[in-house]
């Protein structure tokens, strides 16, 4: 663990209780390595360590009998502060029906998350409407229709011949007429560098003015997390992130990378394949996981 | 990366940063750069060009498995049907990769059959059936929720009776940390072996190029459970470099057969270590 590695670096104390600046620097190197091993982006790690260096060089570490523990505490506190820094509630206020759009790379878990989110919101008293807007992937519409059927939640009858922005528009209109108050739109996986498909998302946004545009990101994403998040945020102004597949053993450093480049909060996490496997994001849990 | 006349510590740092950002993994990069720094100390490398060539050659070595028989040769040498089992964690591109491989083999004149043995995920069978229609390739399937081993068993039987050259078996995505699902995979392999003793002739692990260091853990645990014999690395058409493949190949000694570069049936390329390494530096 980071704590053990820091203790090795700092144990050359020789009883005087005062650390040298060089030892602190070496400690910062251990912090850098630990974060890189957790898949936090290289540049984000640099900024993060620069951000905690002042505190690390301060009295609380220098005068401590357990400087290793102190540094771990500083890193942990800073991670929690960054990851928990903004509103994590799903925002459904404003124009009704409320609209949530799920976006992200191929295979990140959008369709499954749409089902989970619908079930979760219904438990909170909302009346969800699932909308399949992926007209490209074979059987994508069938996939969401199957989940909707399993949950007994109404689903818009999309066809692959329709255009996604038009699906979105018609679905919101239908929700209004059927007294359903929360529209959840599942979109096709896409690369952030595919300008045509990014334009399609902008067209969907324009058509239905969603309250939430959630980037669905895989917890095992590596260094590329910053590129993905930065592009989706720049093109769409995402409102939050859903981090999926946290039931695996990925350290989840992507959470810090994404938060760092977008400033947007992780609102929910996926913790399994079943439709009840979703829960609110807990900054301290992911902080512990990143620290290993 | 900038033009420099000589090899200074900044250049090494810069290259180290680039390799970490390519997802090569902190341990691998440290190890690699310790070797490079001692090469530089012993004056083996005269200039940045030489340094770059040295890094590329080390990386090519990591990505190459010596005495490895190509998939084509293996298929040619076996008596049909040649059975390929495809495994990997959720969402990496197994089903799409199977469609691409089936298309490739068909173009090579082979008779291919696909087994829809993901009986768990919503519309997984539909997805493969739609691919089968597009490819004009038969798909063996049972009802959703049925036993995946039974589907694999039936598919091998169909492969034999219909004189197919290749049978490709799709499985449900599963996290390598889920013991019961890894046990299910072992059972699928056992049942396949009962139907045809050499089956599966090949077990391909699909890895996603956007995955960070977790790919190593995936490779280890899938290797433990199912004796993986080949890798396909998908989604290299994005901005991720897939550098973790170097650590995976180096540690597990499993060759990368193909890379996925898109969502169409033609978006599959044979793996070329030199091209891959050059791309890491772009
Ligand atoms: N273990 C686990 N699996 C998940 C989780 N979320 C989604 N999955 C699985 O990940 C795979 C991909 O999920 P999808 O919902 O199809 O992903 P997608 O983003 O809609 O994929 P595309 O539409 O192709 O871009 C499926 O096998 C899901 O069951 C999660 O939190 N944990
Ligand atoms: N851009 C890109 N997308 C890919 C590639 N390979 C697969 N995909 C996409 O990734 C998503 C997931 O692909 P699937 O084939 O369903 O993945 P899977 O591993 O079978 O997923 P599960 O069965 O749910 O575990 C789909 O949207 C595919 O089109 C690739 O090489 N490049
Ligand atoms: Mg989907
Ligand atoms: Mg699949």
Coordinates of N, CA and C and ligand atoms in Angstrom, one line a residue, chain A residues 137, chain B residues 93-96 118 121 124 127 170-173, ligand 4:
Chain A
X137 N -26.1 -0.2 -33.8 CA -25.6 -1.5 -33.3 C -26.7 -2.6 -33.5
Chain B
X93 N -15.9 -6.1 -27.0 CA -16.0 -6.3 -28.4 C -16.0 -7.7 -28.9
X94 N -16.3 -8.7 -28.0 CA -16.2 -10.1 -28.4 C -17.2 -10.4 -29.5
X95 N -18.4 -10.1 -29.4 CA -19.4 -10.4 -30.4 C -19.1 -9.8 -31.7
X96 N -18.7 -8.5 -31.7 CA -18.4 -7.8 -33.0 C -17.1 -8.4 -33.6
X118 N -23.8 -16.8 -25.5 CA -24.1 -15.8 -24.5 C -25.6 -15.9 -24.3
X121 N -27.1 -12.2 -21.5 CA -27.3 -10.7 -21.6 C -28.5 -10.4 -22.5
X124 N -28.5 -10.6 -26.6 CA -27.2 -11.1 -27.1 C -27.3 -12.0 -28.2
X127 N -28.4 -10.1 -31.3 CA -27.2 -9.4 -31.9 C -26.5 -10.3 -32.8
X170 N -19.3 -17.7 -29.2 CA -19.4 -16.4 -28.4 C -19.8 -16.7 -27.0
X171 N -19.2 -16.0 -26.0 CA -19.6 -16.2 -24.6 C -20.0 -14.9 -24.0
X172 N -20.7 -14.9 -22.9 CA -21.1 -13.7 -22.2 C -19.9 -13.0 -21.6
X173 N -20.0 -11.7 -21.6 CA -18.9 -10.9 -21.0 C -19.0 -11.3 -19.5
Ligands
LIG4 MG1 -21.2 -10.0 -26.7

